[in-house]
JSON list of C-alpha atoms and ligand atoms in Angstrom, two decimals:
[
{"chain": "M", "resi": 1, "resn": "UNK", "atom": "CA", "xyz": [-45.32, -42.71, 5.15]},
{"chain": "M", "resi": 2, "resn": "UNK", "atom": "CA", "xyz": [-42.98, -43.43, 2.27]},
{"chain": "M", "resi": 3, "resn": "UNK", "atom": "CA", "xyz": [-41.08, -40.18, 1.78]},
{"chain": "M", "resi": 4, "resn": "UNK", "atom": "CA", "xyz": [-37.65, -40.62, 0.24]},
{"chain": "M", "resi": 5, "resn": "UNK", "atom": "CA", "xyz": [-35.52, -43.05, 2.18]},
{"chain": "M", "resi": 6, "resn": "UNK", "atom": "CA", "xyz": [-31.87, -43.45, 1.25]},
{"chain": "M", "resi": 7, "resn": "UNK", "atom": "CA", "xyz": [-29.14, -45.91, 2.06]},
{"chain": "M", "resi": 8, "resn": "UNK", "atom": "CA", "xyz": [-26.25, -45.09, 4.43]},
{"chain": "M", "resi": 9, "resn": "UNK", "atom": "CA", "xyz": [-23.43, -47.64, 4.42]},
{"chain": "M", "resi": 10, "resn": "UNK", "atom": "CA", "xyz": [-21.20, -48.39, 7.39]},
{"chain": "M", "resi": 11, "resn": "UNK", "atom": "CA", "xyz": [-17.91, -50.12, 6.73]},
{"chain": "M", "resi": 12, "resn": "UNK", "atom": "CA", "xyz": [-17.33, -53.60, 8.15]},
{"chain": "M", "resi": 13, "resn": "UNK", "atom": "CA", "xyz": [-15.58, -53.62, 11.56]},
{"chain": "M", "resi": 14, "resn": "UNK", "atom": "CA", "xyz": [-12.46, -55.05, 9.90]},
{"chain": "M", "resi": 15, "resn": "UNK", "atom": "CA", "xyz": [-11.67, -54.10, 6.32]},
{"chain": "M", "resi": 16, "resn": "UNK", "atom": "CA", "xyz": [-11.03, -57.15, 4.14]},
{"chain": "M", "resi": 17, "resn": "UNK", "atom": "CA", "xyz": [-8.20, -57.22, 1.59]},
{"chain": "M", "resi": 18, "resn": "UNK", "atom": "CA", "xyz": [-9.15, -55.36, -1.58]},
{"chain": "M", "resi": 19, "resn": "UNK", "atom": "CA", "xyz": [-11.89, -53.44, 0.22]},
{"chain": "M", "resi": 20, "resn": "UNK", "atom": "CA", "xyz": [-11.43, -50.57, -2.25]},
{"chain": "M", "resi": 21, "resn": "UNK", "atom": "CA", "xyz": [-12.75, -52.78, -5.03]},
{"chain": "M", "resi": 22, "resn": "UNK", "atom": "CA", "xyz": [-15.67, -54.04, -2.93]},
{"chain": "M", "resi": 23, "resn": "UNK", "atom": "CA", "xyz": [-16.50, -50.49, -1.87]},
{"chain": "M", "resi": 24, "resn": "UNK", "atom": "CA", "xyz": [-16.49, -49.18, -5.44]},
{"chain": "M", "resi": 25, "resn": "UNK", "atom": "CA", "xyz": [-18.77, -52.00, -6.58]},
{"chain": "M", "resi": 26, "resn": "UNK", "atom": "CA", "xyz": [-21.21, -51.29, -3.72]},
{"chain": "M", "resi": 27, "resn": "UNK", "atom": "CA", "xyz": [-21.28, -47.56, -4.45]},
{"chain": "M", "resi": 28, "resn": "UNK", "atom": "CA", "xyz": [-21.81, -48.20, -8.17]},
{"chain": "M", "resi": 29, "resn": "UNK", "atom": "CA", "xyz": [-24.75, -50.53, -7.52]},
{"chain": "M", "resi": 30, "resn": "UNK", "atom": "CA", "xyz": [-27.27, -47.76, -6.85]},
{"chain": "M", "resi": 31, "resn": "UNK", "atom": "CA", "xyz": [-28.09, -44.62, -4.92]},
{"chain": "M", "resi": 32, "resn": "UNK", "atom": "CA", "xyz": [-26.10, -44.31, -1.68]},
{"chain": "M", "resi": 33, "resn": "UNK", "atom": "CA", "xyz": [-26.24, -41.17, 0.46]},
{"chain": "M", "resi": 34, "resn": "UNK", "atom": "CA", "xyz": [-23.25, -41.74, 2.75]},
{"chain": "M", "resi": 35, "resn": "UNK", "atom": "CA", "xyz": [-20.47, -44.08, 3.75]},
{"chain": "M", "resi": 36, "resn": "UNK", "atom": "CA", "xyz": [-19.29, -44.08, 7.35]},
{"chain": "M", "resi": 37, "resn": "UNK", "atom": "CA", "xyz": [-15.78, -45.30, 8.09]},
{"chain": "M", "resi": 38, "resn": "UNK", "atom": "CA", "xyz": [-16.17, -47.16, 11.40]},
{"chain": "M", "resi": 39, "resn": "UNK", "atom": "CA", "xyz": [-13.02, -48.80, 12.66]},
{"chain": "M", "resi": 40, "resn": "UNK", "atom": "CA", "xyz": [-12.18, -49.32, 16.31]},
{"chain": "M", "resi": 41, "resn": "UNK", "atom": "CA", "xyz": [-8.76, -49.45, 17.95]},
{"chain": "M", "resi": 42, "resn": "UNK", "atom": "CA", "xyz": [-6.86, -48.39, 14.85]},
{"chain": "M", "resi": 43, "resn": "UNK", "atom": "CA", "xyz": [-3.97, -45.96, 15.48]},
{"chain": "M", "resi": 44, "resn": "UNK", "atom": "CA", "xyz": [-4.44, -42.49, 14.01]},
{"chain": "M", "resi": 45, "resn": "UNK", "atom": "CA", "xyz": [-1.64, -42.75, 11.45]},
{"chain": "M", "resi": 46, "resn": "UNK", "atom": "CA", "xyz": [-3.08, -45.98, 10.06]},
{"chain": "M", "resi": 47, "resn": "UNK", "atom": "CA", "xyz": [-6.59, -44.53, 10.06]},
{"chain": "M", "resi": 48, "resn": "UNK", "atom": "CA", "xyz": [-5.28, -41.55, 8.10]},
{"chain": "M", "resi": 49, "resn": "UNK", "atom": "CA", "xyz": [-3.78, -43.87, 5.50]},
{"chain": "M", "resi": 50, "resn": "UNK", "atom": "CA", "xyz": [-7.07, -45.76, 5.21]},
{"chain": "M", "resi": 51, "resn": "UNK", "atom": "CA", "xyz": [-9.00, -42.49, 4.86]},
{"chain": "M", "resi": 52, "resn": "UNK", "atom": "CA", "xyz": [-6.63, -41.35, 2.12]},
{"chain": "M", "resi": 53, "resn": "UNK", "atom": "CA", "xyz": [-7.30, -44.59, 0.23]},
{"chain": "M", "resi": 54, "resn": "UNK", "atom": "CA", "xyz": [-11.08, -44.73, 0.65]},
{"chain": "M", "resi": 55, "resn": "UNK", "atom": "CA", "xyz": [-12.14, -41.07, 0.67]},
{"chain": "M", "resi": 56, "resn": "UNK", "atom": "CA", "xyz": [-11.54, -40.40, -3.06]},
{"chain": "M", "resi": 57, "resn": "UNK", "atom": "CA", "xyz": [-13.46, -43.54, -4.03]},
{"chain": "M", "resi": 58, "resn": "UNK", "atom": "CA", "xyz": [-16.46, -42.28, -2.07]},
{"chain": "M", "resi": 59, "resn": "UNK", "atom": "CA", "xyz": [-16.33, -38.53, -2.69]},
{"chain": "M", "resi": 60, "resn": "UNK", "atom": "CA", "xyz": [-15.72, -38.91, -6.44]},
{"chain": "M", "resi": 61, "resn": "UNK", "atom": "CA", "xyz": [-19.14, -40.60, -6.58]},
{"chain": "M", "resi": 62, "resn": "UNK", "atom": "CA", "xyz": [-20.84, -37.69, -4.79]},
{"chain": "M", "resi": 63, "resn": "UNK", "atom": "CA", "xyz": [-21.39, -39.84, -1.70]},
{"chain": "M", "resi": 64, "resn": "UNK", "atom": "CA", "xyz": [-20.69, -38.23, 1.70]},
{"chain": "M", "resi": 65, "resn": "UNK", "atom": "CA", "xyz": [-17.66, -39.70, 3.46]},
{"chain": "M", "resi": 66, "resn": "UNK", "atom": "CA", "xyz": [-18.24, -39.61, 7.22]},
{"chain": "M", "resi": 67, "resn": "UNK", "atom": "CA", "xyz": [-15.88, -40.68, 9.98]},
{"chain": "M", "resi": 68, "resn": "UNK", "atom": "CA", "xyz": [-17.09, -42.40, 13.12]},
{"chain": "M", "resi": 69, "resn": "UNK", "atom": "CA", "xyz": [-16.15, -41.13, 16.60]},
{"chain": "M", "resi": 70, "resn": "UNK", "atom": "CA", "xyz": [-13.54, -38.48, 15.77]},
{"chain": "M", "resi": 71, "resn": "UNK", "atom": "CA", "xyz": [-14.69, -35.07, 14.48]},
{"chain": "M", "resi": 72, "resn": "UNK", "atom": "CA", "xyz": [-11.19, -33.51, 14.72]},
{"chain": "M", "resi": 73, "resn": "UNK", "atom": "CA", "xyz": [-9.70, -36.25, 12.55]},
{"chain": "M", "resi": 74, "resn": "UNK", "atom": "CA", "xyz": [-12.62, -35.89, 10.14]},
{"chain": "M", "resi": 75, "resn": "UNK", "atom": "CA", "xyz": [-11.73, -32.23, 9.62]},
{"chain": "M", "resi": 76, "resn": "UNK", "atom": "CA", "xyz": [-8.00, -32.90, 9.40]},
{"chain": "M", "resi": 77, "resn": "UNK", "atom": "CA", "xyz": [-8.43, -35.65, 6.80]},
{"chain": "M", "resi": 78, "resn": "UNK", "atom": "CA", "xyz": [-10.92, -34.02, 4.42]},
{"chain": "M", "resi": 79, "resn": "UNK", "atom": "CA", "xyz": [-14.00, -36.03, 5.40]},
{"chain": "M", "resi": 80, "resn": "UNK", "atom": "CA", "xyz": [-17.47, -34.61, 4.85]},
{"chain": "M", "resi": 81, "resn": "UNK", "atom": "CA", "xyz": [-18.41, -34.98, 8.49]},
{"chain": "M", "resi": 82, "resn": "UNK", "atom": "CA", "xyz": [-18.47, -37.21, 11.55]},
{"chain": "M", "resi": 83, "resn": "UNK", "atom": "CA", "xyz": [-20.79, -39.36, 13.60]},
{"chain": "M", "resi": 84, "resn": "UNK", "atom": "CA", "xyz": [-20.62, -39.22, 17.40]},
{"chain": "M", "resi": 85, "resn": "UNK", "atom": "CA", "xyz": [-22.26, -41.39, 20.03]},
{"chain": "M", "resi": 86, "resn": "UNK", "atom": "CA", "xyz": [-23.36, -40.45, 23.52]},
{"chain": "M", "resi": 87, "resn": "UNK", "atom": "CA", "xyz": [-19.97, -41.39, 24.98]},
{"chain": "M", "resi": 88, "resn": "UNK", "atom": "CA", "xyz": [-17.88, -39.80, 22.22]},
{"chain": "M", "resi": 89, "resn": "UNK", "atom": "CA", "xyz": [-17.25, -36.05, 21.93]},
{"chain": "M", "resi": 90, "resn": "UNK", "atom": "CA", "xyz": [-20.37, -34.13, 23.07]},
{"chain": "M", "resi": 91, "resn": "UNK", "atom": "CA", "xyz": [-22.47, -33.01, 20.12]},
{"chain": "M", "resi": 92, "resn": "UNK", "atom": "CA", "xyz": [-22.10, -29.31, 20.96]},
{"chain": "M", "resi": 93, "resn": "UNK", "atom": "CA", "xyz": [-18.31, -29.58, 20.91]},
{"chain": "M", "resi": 94, "resn": "UNK", "atom": "CA", "xyz": [-18.43, -31.75, 17.77]},
{"chain": "M", "resi": 95, "resn": "UNK", "atom": "CA", "xyz": [-20.44, -29.05, 16.03]},
{"chain": "M", "resi": 96, "resn": "UNK", "atom": "CA", "xyz": [-17.77, -26.44, 16.92]},
{"chain": "M", "resi": 97, "resn": "UNK", "atom": "CA", "xyz": [-14.98, -28.70, 15.67]},
{"chain": "M", "resi": 98, "resn": "UNK", "atom": "CA", "xyz": [-16.80, -29.59, 12.44]},
{"chain": "M", "resi": 99, "resn": "UNK", "atom": "CA", "xyz": [-17.93, -26.10, 11.46]},
{"chain": "M", "resi": 100, "resn": "UNK", "atom": "CA", "xyz": [-20.29, -26.59, 8.51]},
{"chain": "M", "resi": 101, "resn": "UNK", "atom": "CA", "xyz": [-19.45, -30.26, 8.00]},
{"chain": "M", "resi": 102, "resn": "UNK", "atom": "CA", "xyz": [-22.08, -32.93, 8.62]},
{"chain": "M", "resi": 103, "resn": "UNK", "atom": "CA", "xyz": [-22.71, -34.03, 12.21]},
{"chain": "M", "resi": 104, "resn": "UNK", "atom": "CA", "xyz": [-24.67, -37.15, 13.10]},
{"chain": "M", "resi": 105, "resn": "UNK", "atom": "CA", "xyz": [-25.50, -38.18, 16.66]},
{"chain": "M", "resi": 106, "resn": "UNK", "atom": "CA", "xyz": [-26.54, -41.55, 18.14]},
{"chain": "M", "resi": 107, "resn": "UNK", "atom": "CA", "xyz": [-29.75, -41.21, 20.15]},
{"chain": "M", "resi": 108, "resn": "UNK", "atom": "CA", "xyz": [-30.56, -44.89, 20.88]},
{"chain": "M", "resi": 109, "resn": "UNK", "atom": "CA", "xyz": [-34.33, -45.00, 21.58]},
{"chain": "M", "resi": 110, "resn": "UNK", "atom": "CA", "xyz": [-34.64, -41.49, 22.98]},
{"chain": "M", "resi": 111, "resn": "UNK", "atom": "CA", "xyz": [-36.45, -38.55, 21.47]},
{"chain": "M", "resi": 112, "resn": "UNK", "atom": "CA", "xyz": [-35.10, -36.52, 24.38]},
{"chain": "M", "resi": 113, "resn": "UNK", "atom": "CA", "xyz": [-31.51, -37.28, 23.34]},
{"chain": "M", "resi": 114, "resn": "UNK", "atom": "CA", "xyz": [-32.49, -36.47, 19.77]},
{"chain": "M", "resi": 115, "resn": "UNK", "atom": "CA", "xyz": [-33.91, -33.09, 20.82]},
{"chain": "M", "resi": 116, "resn": "UNK", "atom": "CA", "xyz": [-30.66, -32.35, 22.65]},
{"chain": "M", "resi": 117, "resn": "UNK", "atom": "CA", "xyz": [-28.66, -33.40, 19.59]},
{"chain": "M", "resi": 118, "resn": "UNK", "atom": "CA", "xyz": [-30.77, -31.15, 17.41]},
{"chain": "M", "resi": 119, "resn": "UNK", "atom": "CA", "xyz": [-30.23, -28.21, 19.75]},
{"chain": "M", "resi": 120, "resn": "UNK", "atom": "CA", "xyz": [-26.49, -28.90, 19.62]},
{"chain": "M", "resi": 121, "resn": "UNK", "atom": "CA", "xyz": [-26.55, -28.65, 15.83]},
{"chain": "M", "resi": 122, "resn": "UNK", "atom": "CA", "xyz": [-26.87, -32.23, 14.60]},
{"chain": "M", "resi": 123, "resn": "UNK", "atom": "CA", "xyz": [-27.65, -32.65, 10.90]},
{"chain": "M", "resi": 124, "resn": "UNK", "atom": "CA", "xyz": [-29.21, -36.02, 11.60]},
{"chain": "M", "resi": 125, "resn": "UNK", "atom": "CA", "xyz": [-30.10, -38.16, 14.59]},
{"chain": "M", "resi": 126, "resn": "UNK", "atom": "CA", "xyz": [-29.72, -41.94, 14.65]},
{"chain": "M", "resi": 127, "resn": "UNK", "atom": "CA", "xyz": [-32.09, -44.33, 16.44]},
{"chain": "M", "resi": 128, "resn": "UNK", "atom": "CA", "xyz": [-31.24, -48.00, 17.01]},
{"chain": "M", "resi": 129, "resn": "UNK", "atom": "CA", "xyz": [-30.69, -50.82, 17.28]},
{"chain": "M", "resi": 130, "resn": "UNK", "atom": "CA", "xyz": [-33.96, -51.90, 15.67]},
{"chain": "M", "resi": 131, "resn": "UNK", "atom": "CA", "xyz": [-33.04, -55.56, 15.21]},
{"chain": "M", "resi": 132, "resn": "UNK", "atom": "CA", "xyz": [-30.45, -57.95, 16.63]},
{"chain": "M", "resi": 133, "resn": "UNK", "atom": "CA", "xyz": [-27.06, -57.45, 15.03]},
{"chain": "M", "resi": 134, "resn": "UNK", "atom": "CA", "xyz": [-23.72, -59.21, 15.09]},
{"chain": "M", "resi": 135, "resn": "UNK", "atom": "CA", "xyz": [-21.79, -56.12, 13.94]},
{"chain": "M", "resi": 136, "resn": "UNK", "atom": "CA", "xyz": [-21.68, -54.81, 17.50]},
{"chain": "M", "resi": 137, "resn": "UNK", "atom": "CA", "xyz": [-23.36, -55.35, 20.83]},
{"chain": "M", "resi": 138, "resn": "UNK", "atom": "CA", "xyz": [-25.98, -52.61, 20.80]},
{"chain": "M", "resi": 139, "resn": "UNK", "atom": "CA", "xyz": [-26.43, -50.91, 24.19]},
{"chain": "M", "resi": 140, "resn": "UNK", "atom": "CA", "xyz": [-30.17, -50.53, 23.62]},
{"chain": "M", "resi": 141, "resn": "UNK", "atom": "CA", "xyz": [-32.94, -51.63, 21.30]},
{"chain": "M", "resi": 142, "resn": "UNK", "atom": "CA", "xyz": [-35.13, -49.00, 19.65]},
{"chain": "M", "resi": 143, "resn": "UNK", "atom": "CA", "xyz": [-38.84, -48.99, 18.90]},
{"chain": "M", "resi": 144, "resn": "UNK", "atom": "CA", "xyz": [-40.37, -48.06, 15.58]},
{"chain": "M", "resi": 145, "resn": "UNK", "atom": "CA", "xyz": [-42.75, -45.80, 17.51]},
{"chain": "M", "resi": 146, "resn": "UNK", "atom": "CA", "xyz": [-39.79, -43.57, 18.50]},
{"chain": "M", "resi": 147, "resn": "UNK", "atom": "CA", "xyz": [-38.80, -43.19, 14.88]},
{"chain": "M", "resi": 148, "resn": "UNK", "atom": "CA", "xyz": [-42.35, -42.58, 13.69]},
{"chain": "M", "resi": 149, "resn": "UNK", "atom": "CA", "xyz": [-43.08, -39.83, 16.21]},
{"chain": "M", "resi": 150, "resn": "UNK", "atom": "CA", "xyz": [-39.74, -38.16, 15.49]},
{"chain": "M", "resi": 151, "resn": "UNK", "atom": "CA", "xyz": [-40.30, -38.26, 11.74]},
{"chain": "M", "resi": 152, "resn": "UNK", "atom": "CA", "xyz": [-43.83, -36.88, 12.09]},
{"chain": "M", "resi": 153, "resn": "UNK", "atom": "CA", "xyz": [-42.96, -34.06, 14.48]},
{"chain": "M", "resi": 154, "resn": "UNK", "atom": "CA", "xyz": [-39.42, -32.96, 13.68]},
{"chain": "M", "resi": 155, "resn": "UNK", "atom": "CA", "xyz": [-37.53, -31.55, 10.72]},
{"chain": "M", "resi": 156, "resn": "UNK", "atom": "CA", "xyz": [-34.12, -33.02, 11.51]},
{"chain": "M", "resi": 157, "resn": "UNK", "atom": "CA", "xyz": [-33.64, -36.18, 9.44]},
{"chain": "M", "resi": 158, "resn": "UNK", "atom": "CA", "xyz": [-33.46, -39.49, 11.24]},
{"chain": "M", "resi": 159, "resn": "UNK", "atom": "CA", "xyz": [-31.36, -42.55, 10.54]},
{"chain": "M", "resi": 160, "resn": "UNK", "atom": "CA", "xyz": [-32.44, -46.06, 11.56]},
{"chain": "M", "resi": 161, "resn": "UNK", "atom": "CA", "xyz": [-29.66, -48.52, 12.38]},
{"chain": "M", "resi": 162, "resn": "UNK", "atom": "CA", "xyz": [-29.06, -51.99, 13.75]},
{"chain": "M", "resi": 163, "resn": "UNK", "atom": "CA", "xyz": [-29.63, -55.35, 12.09]},
{"chain": "M", "resi": 164, "resn": "UNK", "atom": "CA", "xyz": [-31.50, -53.87, 9.16]},
{"chain": "M", "resi": 165, "resn": "UNK", "atom": "CA", "xyz": [-31.85, -55.97, 6.01]},
{"chain": "M", "resi": 166, "resn": "UNK", "atom": "CA", "xyz": [-34.03, -56.23, 2.91]},
{"chain": "M", "resi": 167, "resn": "UNK", "atom": "CA", "xyz": [-36.51, -58.50, 4.69]},
{"chain": "M", "resi": 168, "resn": "UNK", "atom": "CA", "xyz": [-37.11, -56.36, 7.79]},
{"chain": "M", "resi": 169, "resn": "UNK", "atom": "CA", "xyz": [-36.68, -52.76, 6.59]},
{"chain": "M", "resi": 170, "resn": "UNK", "atom": "CA", "xyz": [-40.23, -51.99, 5.37]},
{"chain": "M", "resi": 171, "resn": "UNK", "atom": "CA", "xyz": [-41.68, -50.82, 8.73]},
{"chain": "M", "resi": 172, "resn": "UNK", "atom": "CA", "xyz": [-38.74, -48.42, 9.18]},
{"chain": "M", "resi": 173, "resn": "UNK", "atom": "CA", "xyz": [-39.30, -46.92, 5.74]},
{"chain": "M", "resi": 174, "resn": "UNK", "atom": "CA", "xyz": [-43.04, -46.62, 6.45]},
{"chain": "M", "resi": 175, "resn": "UNK", "atom": "CA", "xyz": [-42.29, -44.95, 9.79]},
{"chain": "M", "resi": 176, "resn": "UNK", "atom": "CA", "xyz": [-40.42, -42.20, 7.97]},
{"chain": "M", "resi": 177, "resn": "UNK", "atom": "CA", "xyz": [-36.72, -43.00, 8.33]},
{"chain": "M", "resi": 178, "resn": "UNK", "atom": "CA", "xyz": [-34.84, -40.72, 5.96]},
{"chain": "M", "resi": 179, "resn": "UNK", "atom": "CA", "xyz": [-31.86, -43.06, 5.96]},
{"chain": "M", "resi": 180, "resn": "UNK", "atom": "CA", "xyz": [-31.28, -46.74, 6.67]},
{"chain": "M", "resi": 181, "resn": "UNK", "atom": "CA", "xyz": [-27.75, -47.38, 7.96]},
{"chain": "M", "resi": 182, "resn": "UNK", "atom": "CA", "xyz": [-26.55, -50.87, 7.14]},
{"chain": "M", "resi": 183, "resn": "UNK", "atom": "CA", "xyz": [-23.37, -52.85, 7.36]},
{"chain": "M", "resi": 184, "resn": "UNK", "atom": "CA", "xyz": [-23.65, -56.64, 7.63]},
{"chain": "M", "resi": 185, "resn": "UNK", "atom": "CA", "xyz": [-26.44, -57.09, 5.11]},
{"chain": "M", "resi": 186, "resn": "UNK", "atom": "CA", "xyz": [-24.34, -55.42, 2.40]},
{"chain": "M", "resi": 187, "resn": "UNK", "atom": "CA", "xyz": [-20.76, -56.56, 3.09]},
{"chain": "M", "resi": 188, "resn": "UNK", "atom": "CA", "xyz": [-21.90, -60.05, 4.08]},
{"chain": "M", "resi": 189, "resn": "UNK", "atom": "CA", "xyz": [-24.33, -60.60, 1.22]},
{"chain": "M", "resi": 190, "resn": "UNK", "atom": "CA", "xyz": [-23.88, -64.06, -0.31]},
{"chain": "M", "resi": 191, "resn": "UNK", "atom": "CA", "xyz": [-23.75, -62.62, -3.84]},
{"chain": "M", "resi": 192, "resn": "UNK", "atom": "CA", "xyz": [-21.44, -59.74, -3.00]},
{"chain": "M", "resi": 193, "resn": "UNK", "atom": "CA", "xyz": [-21.80, -56.16, -1.78]},
{"chain": "M", "resi": 194, "resn": "UNK", "atom": "CA", "xyz": [-23.34, -54.84, -4.99]},
{"chain": "M", "resi": 195, "resn": "UNK", "atom": "CA", "xyz": [-26.10, -57.43, -4.72]},
{"chain": "M", "resi": 196, "resn": "UNK", "atom": "CA", "xyz": [-26.56, -56.43, -1.07]},
{"chain": "M", "resi": 197, "resn": "UNK", "atom": "CA", "xyz": [-27.04, -52.79, -2.04]},
{"chain": "M", "resi": 198, "resn": "UNK", "atom": "CA", "xyz": [-29.47, -53.69, -4.82]},
{"chain": "M", "resi": 199, "resn": "UNK", "atom": "CA", "xyz": [-31.51, -55.92, -2.51]},
{"chain": "M", "resi": 200, "resn": "UNK", "atom": "CA", "xyz": [-31.82, -53.06, -0.01]},
{"chain": "M", "resi": 201, "resn": "UNK", "atom": "CA", "xyz": [-32.75, -50.53, -2.69]},
{"chain": "M", "resi": 202, "resn": "UNK", "atom": "CA", "xyz": [-35.39, -52.89, -4.12]},
{"chain": "M", "resi": 203, "resn": "UNK", "atom": "CA", "xyz": [-36.85, -53.43, -0.65]},
{"chain": "M", "resi": 204, "resn": "UNK", "atom": "CA", "xyz": [-37.01, -49.68, 0.02]},
{"chain": "M", "resi": 205, "resn": "UNK", "atom": "CA", "xyz": [-38.60, -48.99, -3.37]},
{"chain": "M", "resi": 206, "resn": "UNK", "atom": "CA", "xyz": [-41.19, -51.72, -2.80]},
{"chain": "M", "resi": 207, "resn": "UNK", "atom": "CA", "xyz": [-42.64, -49.96, 0.24]},
{"chain": "M", "resi": 208, "resn": "UNK", "atom": "CA", "xyz": [-45.86, -48.22, -0.60]},
{"chain": "R", "resi": 301, "resn": "LIG", "atom": "C1", "xyz": [-25.45, -43.89, 11.73]},
{"chain": "R", "resi": 301, "resn": "LIG", "atom": "C2", "xyz": [-24.92, -44.40, 13.02]},
{"chain": "R", "resi": 301, "resn": "LIG", "atom": "N1", "xyz": [-25.77, -44.55, 14.06]},
{"chain": "R", "resi": 301, "resn": "LIG", "atom": "C3", "xyz": [-25.31, -45.01, 15.23]},
{"chain": "R", "resi": 301, "resn": "LIG", "atom": "C4", "xyz": [-23.98, -45.31, 15.39]},
{"chain": "R", "resi": 301, "resn": "LIG", "atom": "C5", "xyz": [-23.43, -45.78, 16.72]},
{"chain": "R", "resi": 301, "resn": "LIG", "atom": "O1", "xyz": [-22.54, -44.82, 17.27]},
{"chain": "R", "resi": 301, "resn": "LIG", "atom": "P1", "xyz": [-21.98, -45.04, 18.76]},
{"chain": "R", "resi": 301, "resn": "LIG", "atom": "O2", "xyz": [-23.14, -45.14, 19.68]},
{"chain": "R", "resi": 301, "resn": "LIG", "atom": "O3", "xyz": [-20.97, -44.01, 19.03]},
{"chain": "R", "resi": 301, "resn": "LIG", "atom": "O4", "xyz": [-21.29, -46.45, 18.67]},
{"chain": "R", "resi": 301, "resn": "LIG", "atom": "P2", "xyz": [-20.05, -46.87, 17.75]},
{"chain": "R", "resi": 301, "resn": "LIG", "atom": "O5", "xyz": [-20.55, -46.97, 16.35]},
{"chain": "R", "resi": 301, "resn": "LIG", "atom": "O6", "xyz": [-19.01, -45.81, 17.86]},
{"chain": "R", "resi": 301, "resn": "LIG", "atom": "O7", "xyz": [-19.61, -48.19, 18.28]},
{"chain": "R", "resi": 301, "resn": "LIG", "atom": "C6", "xyz": [-23.13, -45.14, 14.29]},
{"chain": "R", "resi": 301, "resn": "LIG", "atom": "N2", "xyz": [-21.82, -45.41, 14.34]},
{"chain": "R", "resi": 301, "resn": "LIG", "atom": "N3", "xyz": [-23.62, -44.68, 13.13]},
{"chain": "R", "resi": 302, "resn": "LIG", "atom": "C1", "xyz": [-22.72, -49.34, 14.40]},
{"chain": "R", "resi": 302, "resn": "LIG", "atom": "C2", "xyz": [-24.02, -49.68, 15.01]},
{"chain": "R", "resi": 302, "resn": "LIG", "atom": "N1", "xyz": [-24.63, -48.87, 15.93]},
{"chain": "R", "resi": 302, "resn": "LIG", "atom": "C3", "xyz": [-25.76, -49.37, 16.36]},
{"chain": "R", "resi": 302, "resn": "LIG", "atom": "C4", "xyz": [-26.60, -48.72, 17.39]},
{"chain": "R", "resi": 302, "resn": "LIG", "atom": "O1", "xyz": [-27.60, -49.31, 17.79]},
{"chain": "R", "resi": 302, "resn": "LIG", "atom": "O2", "xyz": [-26.26, -47.60, 17.76]},
{"chain": "R", "resi": 302, "resn": "LIG", "atom": "S1", "xyz": [-26.14, -50.87, 15.68]},
{"chain": "R", "resi": 302, "resn": "LIG", "atom": "C5", "xyz": [-24.74, -50.81, 14.75]},
{"chain": "R", "resi": 302, "resn": "LIG", "atom": "C6", "xyz": [-24.37, -51.92, 13.80]},
{"chain": "R", "resi": 302, "resn": "LIG", "atom": "C7", "xyz": [-24.90, -51.69, 12.40]},
{"chain": "R", "resi": 302, "resn": "LIG", "atom": "O3", "xyz": [-24.49, -52.74, 11.59]},
{"chain": "R", "resi": 302, "resn": "LIG", "atom": "P1", "xyz": [-25.51, -53.84, 11.01]},
{"chain": "R", "resi": 302, "resn": "LIG", "atom": "O4", "xyz": [-26.24, -53.18, 9.89]},
{"chain": "R", "resi": 302, "resn": "LIG", "atom": "O5", "xyz": [-24.59, -54.93, 10.50]},
{"chain": "R", "resi": 302, "resn": "LIG", "atom": "O6", "xyz": [-26.38, -54.32, 12.11]},
{"chain": "R", "resi": 303, "resn": "LIG", "atom": "MG1", "xyz": [-19.00, -43.87, 18.63]}
]
């Protein structure tokens, strides 16, 4: 199945100097659905300053600006939504905090967790990690079968994440992932982030 599959960028774990410029060039390289700000162990006041710097760059390009882990801060800082994992705020509570804003929920390799997330009001569910990744130590690996069955049976869009790159993404697109969430393959691309985005978009478009 090759229904529309879009790109969802996740920021690098540590923002390099001049990330604004890199971010703008990545967003201008092609169609991007969302950018998730994912920074760990950053105090709230610093995170707020970073959000204030990055959010306009993203939202002015009609790309959704999502915050990882913290729905309350997402609301307070004008983000378009938040992503929560199984050990972050429970999805039901996150939905209450976010109101109509976008809610994404990590579901590892579990359609059961995804059903629960859907019942709690998730706008998308995320399965992963599909491939080894150095961006973080994934707690679990996911199977393409999980994604395929979800995409065939359920309406709620699914995101595939974890070690995805232009060379390995085709089976995920064929399985029906509505979004591919990527970090390392874009920010670490040898020819720059814009080239990383273009390589991913070419690989997605090539799936038939
Ligand atoms: C799109 C997307 N999918 C999964 C995750 C992982 O979330 P979580 O399990 O809460 O782990 P951390 O990212 O917080 O380390 C994600 N962030 N985004
Ligand atoms: C943030 C994150 N969550 C994952 C999960 O499996 O839940 S894997 C992952 C890292 C995504 O970055 P990259 O594209 O560089 O592998
Ligand atoms: Mg989290």
